[in-house]
């Protein structure tokens, strides 16, 4: 084996990070030939085909046929609203603001994921993690407002 599983995971995360960083640039390039919703459908479609190609052997298609209608409906709603609507908003944001602002705002995602896990999944607060999330959120607001003590009155 050329790389250990840990190194392969780090390499895969680097590719994911690169793809996420280039997403906003791709939105700008695609805006010359496609409308925002068309872009979203194209990106989701290519992502689906790429995932199908990469993980074809790992997917058990029979399990999807055995899902109850309730679970299938929940999966469709989570995909359409939880992902599709979020990508629509990201696309509109990338088209209508500066790319630096989009990437700065996107870096707040871990903070909001943590808040969602507190409210919806009822996870307990880890004080150390909460402290570092606040520090990172403060750092993001410092970059966004170009001030050591951020104010949002502009």
CSV table of C-alpha atoms in Angstrom, one decimal:
chain,number,residue,atom,x,y,z
A,1,UNK,CA,0.0,0.0,0.0
A,2,UNK,CA,1.5,3.3,-1.1
A,3,UNK,CA,-0.3,5.5,1.4
A,4,UNK,CA,-1.9,4.8,4.8
A,5,UNK,CA,-5.6,5.3,5.3
A,6,UNK,CA,-4.9,8.4,7.3
A,7,UNK,CA,-2.8,10.0,4.5
A,8,UNK,CA,-5.5,9.0,1.9
A,9,UNK,CA,-8.1,10.7,4.1
A,10,UNK,CA,-6.0,13.8,4.4
A,11,UNK,CA,-5.5,13.9,0.6
A,12,UNK,CA,-9.2,13.4,0.0
A,13,UNK,CA,-10.0,16.2,2.4
A,14,UNK,CA,-7.6,18.5,0.6
A,15,UNK,CA,-9.4,17.7,-2.7
A,16,UNK,CA,-12.7,18.4,-1.1
A,17,UNK,CA,-11.4,21.7,0.3
A,18,UNK,CA,-10.0,22.7,-3.1
A,19,UNK,CA,-13.3,21.9,-4.8
A,20,UNK,CA,-15.2,23.8,-2.2
A,21,UNK,CA,-12.9,26.8,-2.6
A,22,UNK,CA,-13.2,26.7,-6.4
A,23,UNK,CA,-17.0,26.4,-6.2
A,24,UNK,CA,-17.5,30.2,-6.1
A,25,UNK,CA,-15.2,30.7,-9.0
A,26,UNK,CA,-17.0,28.1,-11.0
A,27,UNK,CA,-20.3,29.9,-10.3
A,28,UNK,CA,-18.9,33.1,-11.8
A,29,UNK,CA,-17.6,31.3,-14.9
A,30,UNK,CA,-20.9,29.5,-15.4
A,31,UNK,CA,-22.9,32.6,-15.0
A,32,UNK,CA,-21.9,33.7,-18.5
A,33,UNK,CA,-23.8,30.8,-20.1
A,34,UNK,CA,-26.3,29.5,-17.6
A,35,UNK,CA,-28.9,30.9,-15.2
A,36,UNK,CA,-28.4,30.3,-11.5
A,37,UNK,CA,-30.9,27.5,-11.1
A,38,UNK,CA,-29.5,25.8,-14.2
A,39,UNK,CA,-26.1,26.0,-12.6
A,40,UNK,CA,-27.3,24.3,-9.5
A,41,UNK,CA,-28.9,21.5,-11.4
A,42,UNK,CA,-25.8,21.0,-13.5
A,43,UNK,CA,-23.5,20.9,-10.4
A,44,UNK,CA,-25.8,18.6,-8.4
A,45,UNK,CA,-26.1,16.3,-11.5
A,46,UNK,CA,-22.3,16.2,-12.0
A,47,UNK,CA,-21.8,15.6,-8.3
A,48,UNK,CA,-24.3,12.7,-8.4
A,49,UNK,CA,-22.7,11.1,-11.4
A,50,UNK,CA,-19.2,11.5,-9.9
A,51,UNK,CA,-20.3,10.0,-6.6
A,52,UNK,CA,-22.0,7.2,-8.4
A,53,UNK,CA,-18.9,6.5,-10.4
A,54,UNK,CA,-16.6,6.6,-7.4
A,55,UNK,CA,-18.7,4.6,-5.0
A,56,UNK,CA,-20.6,2.3,-7.3
A,57,UNK,CA,-19.3,-0.9,-5.7
A,58,UNK,CA,-20.1,0.4,-2.2
A,59,UNK,CA,-23.7,1.3,-2.9
A,60,UNK,CA,-26.3,-1.3,-2.1
A,61,UNK,CA,-29.1,-0.3,-4.4
A,62,UNK,CA,-31.5,-2.9,-3.0
A,63,UNK,CA,-31.6,-1.1,0.4
A,64,UNK,CA,-33.0,2.0,-1.4
A,65,UNK,CA,-35.9,0.0,-2.8
A,66,UNK,CA,-36.7,-1.3,0.8
A,67,UNK,CA,-37.1,2.2,2.3
A,68,UNK,CA,-40.4,3.1,3.6
A,69,UNK,CA,-42.3,5.9,1.9
A,70,UNK,CA,-41.9,8.1,5.0
A,71,UNK,CA,-38.1,7.7,5.0
A,72,UNK,CA,-37.9,8.2,1.3
A,73,UNK,CA,-40.0,11.4,1.6
A,74,UNK,CA,-37.7,12.6,4.4
A,75,UNK,CA,-34.6,12.0,2.3
A,76,UNK,CA,-36.1,13.8,-0.7
A,77,UNK,CA,-37.1,16.8,1.5
A,78,UNK,CA,-33.6,16.9,3.2
A,79,UNK,CA,-31.9,16.8,-0.2
A,80,UNK,CA,-34.2,19.3,-1.9
A,81,UNK,CA,-34.4,21.8,1.0
A,82,UNK,CA,-31.3,21.1,3.0
A,83,UNK,CA,-28.9,20.9,0.2
A,84,UNK,CA,-30.6,22.2,-3.0
A,85,UNK,CA,-31.9,25.4,-1.4
A,86,UNK,CA,-28.6,26.1,0.3
A,87,UNK,CA,-26.7,25.7,-3.0
A,88,UNK,CA,-29.2,28.1,-4.6
A,89,UNK,CA,-28.5,30.7,-2.0
A,90,UNK,CA,-24.8,30.2,-2.2
A,91,UNK,CA,-25.0,30.6,-6.0
A,92,UNK,CA,-27.0,33.8,-5.7
A,93,UNK,CA,-24.5,35.1,-3.1
A,94,UNK,CA,-21.5,34.3,-5.3
A,95,UNK,CA,-23.1,36.0,-8.2
A,96,UNK,CA,-24.0,39.2,-6.4
A,97,UNK,CA,-21.1,39.8,-4.0
A,98,UNK,CA,-17.4,39.8,-4.0
A,99,UNK,CA,-15.8,36.3,-3.9
A,100,UNK,CA,-13.8,37.2,-0.8
A,101,UNK,CA,-17.0,38.0,1.1
A,102,UNK,CA,-18.5,34.7,0.0
A,103,UNK,CA,-15.5,32.7,1.2
A,104,UNK,CA,-15.4,34.6,4.5
A,105,UNK,CA,-19.1,34.0,5.1
A,106,UNK,CA,-18.8,30.3,4.1
A,107,UNK,CA,-16.1,29.9,6.7
A,108,UNK,CA,-18.8,30.4,9.4
A,109,UNK,CA,-20.5,27.1,8.5
A,110,UNK,CA,-18.9,25.1,11.4
A,111,UNK,CA,-20.2,27.6,13.9
A,112,UNK,CA,-23.8,27.2,12.6
A,113,UNK,CA,-23.5,23.4,12.4
A,114,UNK,CA,-22.5,23.5,16.0
A,115,UNK,CA,-25.5,25.6,16.9
A,116,UNK,CA,-27.8,23.3,14.9
A,117,UNK,CA,-26.4,20.3,16.8
A,118,UNK,CA,-27.1,22.0,20.1
A,119,UNK,CA,-30.7,22.9,19.2
A,120,UNK,CA,-31.9,20.0,17.1
A,121,UNK,CA,-29.7,17.1,18.1
A,122,UNK,CA,-29.6,18.1,21.8
A,123,UNK,CA,-25.8,17.7,22.1
A,124,UNK,CA,-24.2,18.9,25.2
A,125,UNK,CA,-22.0,22.0,25.2
A,126,UNK,CA,-18.2,21.3,25.2
A,127,UNK,CA,-16.8,24.6,26.7
A,128,UNK,CA,-13.5,24.2,24.9
A,129,UNK,CA,-15.1,23.7,21.5
A,130,UNK,CA,-17.5,26.5,22.1
A,131,UNK,CA,-14.7,28.8,23.0
A,132,UNK,CA,-12.7,28.0,19.9
A,133,UNK,CA,-15.8,28.4,17.7
A,134,UNK,CA,-16.4,31.9,19.2
A,135,UNK,CA,-12.8,32.8,18.5
A,136,UNK,CA,-13.0,31.6,14.9
A,137,UNK,CA,-16.3,33.5,14.5
A,138,UNK,CA,-14.6,36.6,15.8
A,139,UNK,CA,-11.8,36.0,13.4
A,140,UNK,CA,-14.2,35.8,10.5
A,141,UNK,CA,-15.9,39.0,11.5
A,142,UNK,CA,-12.5,40.7,11.8
A,143,UNK,CA,-11.7,39.7,8.2
A,144,UNK,CA,-15.2,40.7,7.0
A,145,UNK,CA,-15.2,44.1,8.7
A,146,UNK,CA,-11.5,44.8,8.5
A,147,UNK,CA,-11.4,45.8,12.1
A,148,UNK,CA,-10.0,44.3,15.3
A,149,UNK,CA,-13.3,45.1,17.1
A,150,UNK,CA,-16.0,44.3,14.5
A,151,UNK,CA,-19.0,46.6,14.1
A,152,UNK,CA,-21.8,46.0,11.6
A,153,UNK,CA,-23.0,49.5,11.2
A,154,UNK,CA,-21.7,50.1,7.7
